[in-house]
Amino acid sequence: MSAGPGSPLVPGSAPPAGGFVRRVGLFQATAINMSQMCGIGPFVTIPLMVAAFGGPQAVIGFVAGAVLALCDGLVWAELGAAMPGSGGSYVYLRQAFQYRTGRLMPFLFVWTAMLFIPLIMSTGVVGFIQYLGYLAPGLGQTSGDLIGLGVIALVVLLLWRGIEHIARITAVMWTVMIASVLLVIVAAASDFSPHLAFTYPAHAFDLTSDHFWLGFAAGLTIGIYDYLGYNTTAYMGAEIKEPGRVLPRSIILSILGIMAIYLLLQIGTLGVVDWHRMTNPDDIASTSVASAVLEKTWGKGAADTVTVLILITAFASVFTGLLGGSRVPYDAARDRVFFRPYEKLHPKHRFPMLGLATMGVITAIGFLIGRHTDLATLIQLLTTVMVIVQALAQIVALTVLRGRQPALKRPYRMWLYPLPSIVAFAGWCVIYGYADRNSPGRHPIEWSLAWLALGCVAFLVWARLEKVWPFGAKEISEEYLTPQEPAVV
């Protein structure tokens, strides 16, 4: 976690009394990331990816998403290793932009994160109900809504425990997640048809066509959504053992591992289920494609069994997402950049109570909205909300900090800097720039800008009450530098 102003934090040191405890090692950290990354995502987005590209060339979307995730992951790796505090992006933006705009950027990050993180979790619960519908075909709208709300309540209750218990639970859930994915991959391999997987429609790779690039932008959005979660442990930096070593490795290993799994899953699925079925809303393959693969290859009994494992996997993704996300407002409240009650930890188990409760409620609201909204559009909306304040601003923050705090201890430095930063920045711009064209009538860009503008207004009101910049002096806090390592101001 971050120390107070003027108090340096030594990576890997014991936390102040009453703070978080560093108990999460490399395996558990990687498991947390991978559980959040995989989850229900690929099982519900494979049909969306196929629809975006119009054929089995949809594998391009997962590859593009992996490249963007890896380049952006290297940004997280350097920042997280150097500043292993609870809150992730909040910590990095606070350190980088405090010199010119005071607390504006960290405030806006918390403002947007309190919305987009629970919305991501709500899509996982929507996917949970989709696959539950395979086991219970007669599941009605009201019943599905009530079950989804019950799942969210159970996740919050399980998280209402100490981090040592959560780490064990997560390791078990990670094992189930790997088992469910591998079973689908093995089943697909047992009845794989190269003709289905590698027969492309005419003009599938026509780079001069607007249709291809619209599909690519939509596929990149879906792809990066499937990889989201590679940064979960960065939000828990204050609870990671040896963060300078463990954080970068957990990010990179989880991205590479999930990339291999996704490619095998996507290609294998396309080799069993005709891609036309995935675009037919009346076909089970459009909502429960993994179950359709198992039913065709190993029969209905195997399909039911693996569907149960997928439901556990979906549950695990929501579990780990709320685990990491609930830490976001903690540091902000401690540093007076968010509402003060969010800094309170549970007296026994030492976790942020109000952050977890708030995100649980917003997840429930997002789930109910998602149940009556197109899933692809919901993904587009939540992605555009996070692009400006988190993705793009954080890439800029890495470069700013290299100039402002050159003496900052960096246990990991980005490979081939600044090339990964440039690639990541360009990828996020593509996602944002094509958002409206891929969601006609939904206006995700306008909604994201409106939410950002509302956040600016909220900041001005808050800053006026707190008497900080622009209504007071800037407060520069360089707690990750020792007194002998001044910043460049």
mmCIF file of N, CA, C and O in Angstrom, residues 298-358:
data_model
loop_
_atom_site.group_PDB
_atom_site.id
_atom_site.type_symbol
_atom_site.label_atom_id
_atom_site.label_comp_id
_atom_site.label_asym_id
_atom_site.label_seq_id
_atom_site.Cartn_x
_atom_site.Cartn_y
_atom_site.Cartn_z
ATOM 1 N N TRP A 298 -18.740 -35.631 -27.320
ATOM 2 C CA TRP A 298 -18.777 -36.646 -26.265
ATOM 3 C C TRP A 298 -20.177 -36.939 -25.739
ATOM 4 O O TRP A 298 -20.327 -37.755 -24.834
ATOM 5 N N GLY A 299 -21.184 -36.238 -26.224
ATOM 6 C CA GLY A 299 -22.542 -36.530 -25.802
ATOM 7 C C GLY A 299 -23.078 -35.558 -24.767
ATOM 8 O O GLY A 299 -22.350 -34.738 -24.196
ATOM 9 N N LYS A 300 -24.380 -35.671 -24.502
ATOM 10 C CA LYS A 300 -25.073 -34.729 -23.624
ATOM 11 C C LYS A 300 -24.571 -34.804 -22.181
ATOM 12 O O LYS A 300 -24.442 -33.768 -21.510
ATOM 13 N N GLY A 301 -24.268 -36.006 -21.688
ATOM 14 C CA GLY A 301 -23.793 -36.128 -20.315
ATOM 15 C C GLY A 301 -22.494 -35.382 -20.089
ATOM 16 O O GLY A 301 -22.339 -34.661 -19.090
ATOM 17 N N ALA A 302 -21.554 -35.530 -21.000
ATOM 18 C CA ALA A 302 -20.281 -34.810 -20.893
ATOM 19 C C ALA A 302 -20.499 -33.309 -21.016
ATOM 20 O O ALA A 302 -19.857 -32.512 -20.316
ATOM 21 N N ALA A 303 -21.417 -32.919 -21.893
ATOM 22 C CA ALA A 303 -21.708 -31.497 -22.071
ATOM 23 C C ALA A 303 -22.252 -30.897 -20.781
ATOM 24 O O ALA A 303 -21.874 -29.788 -20.384
ATOM 25 N N ASP A 304 -23.138 -31.613 -20.113
ATOM 26 C CA ASP A 304 -23.692 -31.123 -18.851
ATOM 27 C C ASP A 304 -22.601 -30.976 -17.793
ATOM 28 O O ASP A 304 -22.558 -29.974 -17.060
ATOM 29 N N THR A 305 -21.695 -31.974 -17.722
ATOM 30 C CA THR A 305 -20.627 -31.936 -16.719
ATOM 31 C C THR A 305 -19.692 -30.752 -16.936
ATOM 32 O O THR A 305 -19.365 -30.014 -15.998
ATOM 33 N N VAL A 306 -19.271 -30.556 -18.174
ATOM 34 C CA VAL A 306 -18.354 -29.448 -18.468
ATOM 35 C C VAL A 306 -19.059 -28.102 -18.306
ATOM 36 O O VAL A 306 -18.439 -27.114 -17.895
ATOM 37 N N THR A 307 -20.349 -28.051 -18.593
ATOM 38 C CA THR A 307 -21.092 -26.814 -18.385
ATOM 39 C C THR A 307 -21.072 -26.413 -16.916
ATOM 40 O O THR A 307 -20.945 -25.221 -16.579
ATOM 41 N N VAL A 308 -21.169 -27.393 -16.021
ATOM 42 C CA VAL A 308 -21.066 -27.105 -14.588
ATOM 43 C C VAL A 308 -19.695 -26.512 -14.263
ATOM 44 O O VAL A 308 -19.575 -25.549 -13.494
ATOM 45 N N LEU A 309 -18.637 -27.087 -14.849
ATOM 46 C CA LEU A 309 -17.296 -26.552 -14.621
ATOM 47 C C LEU A 309 -17.171 -25.126 -15.161
ATOM 48 O O LEU A 309 -16.506 -24.275 -14.557
ATOM 49 N N ILE A 310 -17.818 -24.847 -16.289
ATOM 50 C CA ILE A 310 -17.792 -23.494 -16.851
ATOM 51 C C ILE A 310 -18.509 -22.525 -15.925
ATOM 52 O O ILE A 310 -18.079 -21.369 -15.750
ATOM 53 N N LEU A 311 -19.579 -22.974 -15.302
ATOM 54 C CA LEU A 311 -20.287 -22.123 -14.343
ATOM 55 C C LEU A 311 -19.383 -21.790 -13.157
ATOM 56 O O LEU A 311 -19.370 -20.643 -12.679
ATOM 57 N N ILE A 312 -18.607 -22.773 -12.690
ATOM 58 C CA ILE A 312 -17.660 -22.516 -11.601
ATOM 59 C C ILE A 312 -16.588 -21.533 -12.061
ATOM 60 O O ILE A 312 -16.170 -20.641 -11.316
ATOM 61 N N THR A 313 -16.145 -21.699 -13.309
ATOM 62 C CA THR A 313 -15.153 -20.786 -13.875
ATOM 63 C C THR A 313 -15.689 -19.363 -13.932
ATOM 64 O O THR A 313 -14.983 -18.402 -13.596
ATOM 65 N N ALA A 314 -16.936 -19.203 -14.353
ATOM 66 C CA ALA A 314 -17.553 -17.881 -14.395
ATOM 67 C C ALA A 314 -17.616 -17.281 -13.000
ATOM 68 O O ALA A 314 -17.327 -16.088 -12.792
ATOM 69 N N PHE A 315 -17.986 -18.087 -12.031
ATOM 70 C CA PHE A 315 -18.045 -17.637 -10.648
ATOM 71 C C PHE A 315 -16.668 -17.172 -10.180
ATOM 72 O O PHE A 315 -16.529 -16.136 -9.526
ATOM 73 N N ALA A 316 -15.620 -17.939 -10.549
ATOM 74 C CA ALA A 316 -14.259 -17.594 -10.143
ATOM 75 C C ALA A 316 -13.822 -16.259 -10.722
ATOM 76 O O ALA A 316 -13.120 -15.475 -10.066
ATOM 77 N N SER A 317 -14.220 -15.968 -11.963
ATOM 78 C CA SER A 317 -13.811 -14.707 -12.583
ATOM 79 C C SER A 317 -14.437 -13.515 -11.876
ATOM 80 O O SER A 317 -13.796 -12.483 -11.679
ATOM 81 N N VAL A 318 -15.697 -13.639 -11.491
ATOM 82 C CA VAL A 318 -16.354 -12.557 -10.745
ATOM 83 C C VAL A 318 -15.719 -12.416 -9.368
ATOM 84 O O VAL A 318 -15.488 -11.306 -8.877
ATOM 85 N N PHE A 319 -15.400 -13.544 -8.760
ATOM 86 C CA PHE A 319 -14.768 -13.563 -7.441
ATOM 87 C C PHE A 319 -13.445 -12.794 -7.448
ATOM 88 O O PHE A 319 -13.224 -11.889 -6.644
ATOM 89 N N THR A 320 -12.551 -13.152 -8.377
ATOM 90 C CA THR A 320 -11.238 -12.502 -8.408
ATOM 91 C C THR A 320 -11.340 -11.047 -8.874
ATOM 92 O O THR A 320 -10.556 -10.203 -8.455
ATOM 93 N N GLY A 321 -12.301 -10.749 -9.757
ATOM 94 C CA GLY A 321 -12.464 -9.380 -10.220
ATOM 95 C C GLY A 321 -12.883 -8.443 -9.109
ATOM 96 O O GLY A 321 -12.340 -7.335 -8.959
ATOM 97 N N LEU A 322 -13.841 -8.860 -8.304
ATOM 98 C CA LEU A 322 -14.259 -8.024 -7.180
ATOM 99 C C LEU A 322 -13.197 -7.989 -6.088
ATOM 100 O O LEU A 322 -13.054 -6.989 -5.377
ATOM 101 N N LEU A 323 -12.430 -9.072 -5.961
ATOM 102 C CA LEU A 323 -11.321 -9.089 -5.011
ATOM 103 C C LEU A 323 -10.333 -7.968 -5.321
ATOM 104 O O LEU A 323 -9.962 -7.173 -4.455
ATOM 105 N N GLY A 324 -9.886 -7.880 -6.582
ATOM 106 C CA GLY A 324 -8.931 -6.841 -6.955
ATOM 107 C C GLY A 324 -9.560 -5.476 -7.038
ATOM 108 O O GLY A 324 -9.006 -4.478 -6.561
ATOM 109 N N GLY A 325 -10.753 -5.388 -7.643
ATOM 110 C CA GLY A 325 -11.398 -4.096 -7.849
ATOM 111 C C GLY A 325 -11.773 -3.394 -6.571
ATOM 112 O O GLY A 325 -11.716 -2.154 -6.488
ATOM 113 N N SER A 326 -12.138 -4.143 -5.541
ATOM 114 C CA SER A 326 -12.554 -3.516 -4.285
ATOM 115 C C SER A 326 -11.419 -2.782 -3.599
ATOM 116 O O SER A 326 -11.654 -1.948 -2.713
ATOM 117 N N ARG A 327 -10.166 -3.062 -4.020
ATOM 118 C CA ARG A 327 -9.001 -2.360 -3.446
ATOM 119 C C ARG A 327 -8.781 -0.983 -4.072
ATOM 120 O O ARG A 327 -8.039 -0.169 -3.532
ATOM 121 N N VAL A 328 -9.413 -0.702 -5.213
ATOM 122 C CA VAL A 328 -9.137 0.531 -5.944
ATOM 123 C C VAL A 328 -9.404 1.789 -5.123
ATOM 124 O O VAL A 328 -8.565 2.683 -5.061
ATOM 125 N N PRO A 329 -10.578 1.940 -4.494
ATOM 126 C CA PRO A 329 -10.840 3.193 -3.771
ATOM 127 C C PRO A 329 -10.106 3.302 -2.437
ATOM 128 O O PRO A 329 -10.141 4.366 -1.823
ATOM 129 N N TYR A 330 -9.440 2.233 -2.016
ATOM 130 C CA TYR A 330 -8.816 2.233 -0.687
ATOM 131 C C TYR A 330 -7.728 3.297 -0.565
ATOM 132 O O TYR A 330 -7.772 4.160 0.324
ATOM 133 N N ASP A 331 -6.709 3.236 -1.447
ATOM 134 C CA ASP A 331 -5.629 4.224 -1.379
ATOM 135 C C ASP A 331 -6.141 5.631 -1.654
ATOM 136 O O ASP A 331 -5.658 6.608 -1.081
ATOM 137 N N ALA A 332 -7.112 5.736 -2.567
ATOM 138 C CA ALA A 332 -7.652 7.052 -2.885
ATOM 139 C C ALA A 332 -8.260 7.703 -1.645
ATOM 140 O O ALA A 332 -8.057 8.893 -1.380
ATOM 141 N N ALA A 333 -8.991 6.930 -0.871
ATOM 142 C CA ALA A 333 -9.596 7.473 0.346
ATOM 143 C C ALA A 333 -8.528 7.815 1.381
ATOM 144 O O ALA A 333 -8.624 8.844 2.070
ATOM 145 N N ARG A 334 -7.512 6.982 1.484
ATOM 146 C CA ARG A 334 -6.426 7.260 2.439
ATOM 147 C C ARG A 334 -5.695 8.553 2.106
ATOM 148 O O ARG A 334 -5.220 9.263 2.993
ATOM 149 N N ASP A 335 -5.605 8.865 0.814
ATOM 150 C CA ASP A 335 -4.900 10.075 0.387
ATOM 151 C C ASP A 335 -5.847 11.251 0.136
ATOM 152 O O ASP A 335 -5.474 12.221 -0.513
ATOM 153 N N ARG A 336 -7.081 11.133 0.601
ATOM 154 C CA ARG A 336 -8.090 12.183 0.438
ATOM 155 C C ARG A 336 -8.323 12.523 -1.032
ATOM 156 O O ARG A 336 -8.364 13.678 -1.441
ATOM 157 N N VAL A 337 -8.491 11.488 -1.870
ATOM 158 C CA VAL A 337 -8.855 11.669 -3.265
ATOM 159 C C VAL A 337 -10.183 10.967 -3.551
ATOM 160 O O VAL A 337 -10.671 10.960 -4.668
ATOM 161 N N PHE A 338 -10.768 10.408 -2.526
ATOM 162 C CA PHE A 338 -12.082 9.797 -2.679
ATOM 163 C C PHE A 338 -12.773 9.858 -1.327
ATOM 164 O O PHE A 338 -12.183 10.306 -0.334
ATOM 165 N N PHE A 339 -13.987 9.444 -1.270
ATOM 166 C CA PHE A 339 -14.766 9.574 -0.053
ATOM 167 C C PHE A 339 -14.100 8.839 1.109
ATOM 168 O O PHE A 339 -13.743 7.664 1.005
ATOM 169 N N ARG A 340 -13.958 9.501 2.232
ATOM 170 C CA ARG A 340 -13.156 9.000 3.342
ATOM 171 C C ARG A 340 -13.592 7.649 3.899
ATOM 172 O O ARG A 340 -12.745 6.866 4.336
ATOM 173 N N PRO A 341 -14.888 7.335 3.937
ATOM 174 C CA PRO A 341 -15.269 6.019 4.497
ATOM 175 C C PRO A 341 -14.636 4.823 3.776
ATOM 176 O O PRO A 341 -14.555 3.736 4.346
ATOM 177 N N TYR A 342 -14.162 5.019 2.524
ATOM 178 C CA TYR A 342 -13.580 3.908 1.771
ATOM 179 C C TYR A 342 -12.210 3.482 2.282
ATOM 180 O O TYR A 342 -11.682 2.460 1.864
ATOM 181 N N GLU A 343 -11.613 4.244 3.190
ATOM 182 C CA GLU A 343 -10.300 3.860 3.706
ATOM 183 C C GLU A 343 -10.398 2.888 4.885
ATOM 184 O O GLU A 343 -9.394 2.355 5.349
ATOM 185 N N LYS A 344 -11.588 2.597 5.349
ATOM 186 C CA LYS A 344 -11.741 1.745 6.518
ATOM 187 C C LYS A 344 -11.609 0.277 6.136
ATOM 188 O O LYS A 344 -12.250 -0.201 5.206
ATOM 189 N N LEU A 345 -10.760 -0.449 6.881
ATOM 190 C CA LEU A 345 -10.576 -1.876 6.678
ATOM 191 C C LEU A 345 -11.378 -2.665 7.714
ATOM 192 O O LEU A 345 -11.666 -2.161 8.803
ATOM 193 N N HIS A 346 -11.712 -3.881 7.355
ATOM 194 C CA HIS A 346 -12.387 -4.773 8.309
ATOM 195 C C HIS A 346 -11.465 -4.964 9.518
ATOM 196 O O HIS A 346 -10.268 -5.220 9.352
ATOM 197 N N PRO A 347 -11.980 -4.821 10.721
ATOM 198 C CA PRO A 347 -11.101 -4.867 11.901
ATOM 199 C C PRO A 347 -10.361 -6.179 12.090
ATOM 200 O O PRO A 347 -9.272 -6.195 12.659
ATOM 201 N N LYS A 348 -10.897 -7.282 11.579
ATOM 202 C CA LYS A 348 -10.258 -8.580 11.768
ATOM 203 C C LYS A 348 -9.540 -9.064 10.522
ATOM 204 O O LYS A 348 -8.366 -9.454 10.571
ATOM 205 N N HIS A 349 -10.218 -9.020 9.369
ATOM 206 C CA HIS A 349 -9.668 -9.630 8.156
ATOM 207 C C HIS A 349 -8.911 -8.646 7.269
ATOM 208 O O HIS A 349 -8.329 -9.058 6.262
ATOM 209 N N ARG A 350 -8.934 -7.363 7.599
ATOM 210 C CA ARG A 350 -8.118 -6.351 6.916
ATOM 211 C C ARG A 350 -8.405 -6.265 5.424
ATOM 212 O O ARG A 350 -7.511 -6.353 4.590
ATOM 213 N N PHE A 351 -9.634 -6.094 5.030
ATOM 214 C CA PHE A 351 -9.995 -5.818 3.646
ATOM 215 C C PHE A 351 -10.920 -4.608 3.619
ATOM 216 O O PHE A 351 -11.578 -4.298 4.614
ATOM 217 N N PRO A 352 -10.961 -3.862 2.488
ATOM 218 C CA PRO A 352 -11.784 -2.648 2.402
ATOM 219 C C PRO A 352 -13.266 -2.994 2.279
ATOM 220 O O PRO A 352 -13.736 -3.422 1.235
ATOM 221 N N MET A 353 -14.007 -2.775 3.347
ATOM 222 C CA MET A 353 -15.403 -3.203 3.406
ATOM 223 C C MET A 353 -16.298 -2.424 2.440
ATOM 224 O O MET A 353 -17.057 -3.021 1.666
ATOM 225 N N LEU A 354 -16.219 -1.095 2.476
ATOM 226 C CA LEU A 354 -17.138 -0.289 1.682
ATOM 227 C C LEU A 354 -16.860 -0.428 0.187
ATOM 228 O O LEU A 354 -17.788 -0.442 -0.633
ATOM 229 N N GLY A 355 -15.585 -0.558 -0.186
ATOM 230 C CA GLY A 355 -15.248 -0.754 -1.598
ATOM 231 C C GLY A 355 -15.858 -2.030 -2.130
ATOM 232 O O GLY A 355 -16.423 -2.063 -3.230
ATOM 233 N N LEU A 356 -15.773 -3.108 -1.354
ATOM 234 C CA LEU A 356 -16.345 -4.383 -1.764
ATOM 235 C C LEU A 356 -17.867 -4.299 -1.842
ATOM 236 O O LEU A 356 -18.474 -4.767 -2.813
ATOM 237 N N ALA A 357 -18.490 -3.678 -0.849
ATOM 238 C CA ALA A 357 -19.948 -3.584 -0.835
ATOM 239 C C ALA A 357 -20.468 -2.736 -1.988
ATOM 240 O O ALA A 357 -21.443 -3.105 -2.668
ATOM 241 N N THR A 358 -19.799 -1.607 -2.256
ATOM 242 C CA THR A 358 -20.246 -0.722 -3.332
ATOM 243 C C THR A 358 -20.146 -1.410 -4.684
ATOM 244 O O THR A 358 -21.088 -1.362 -5.491
#
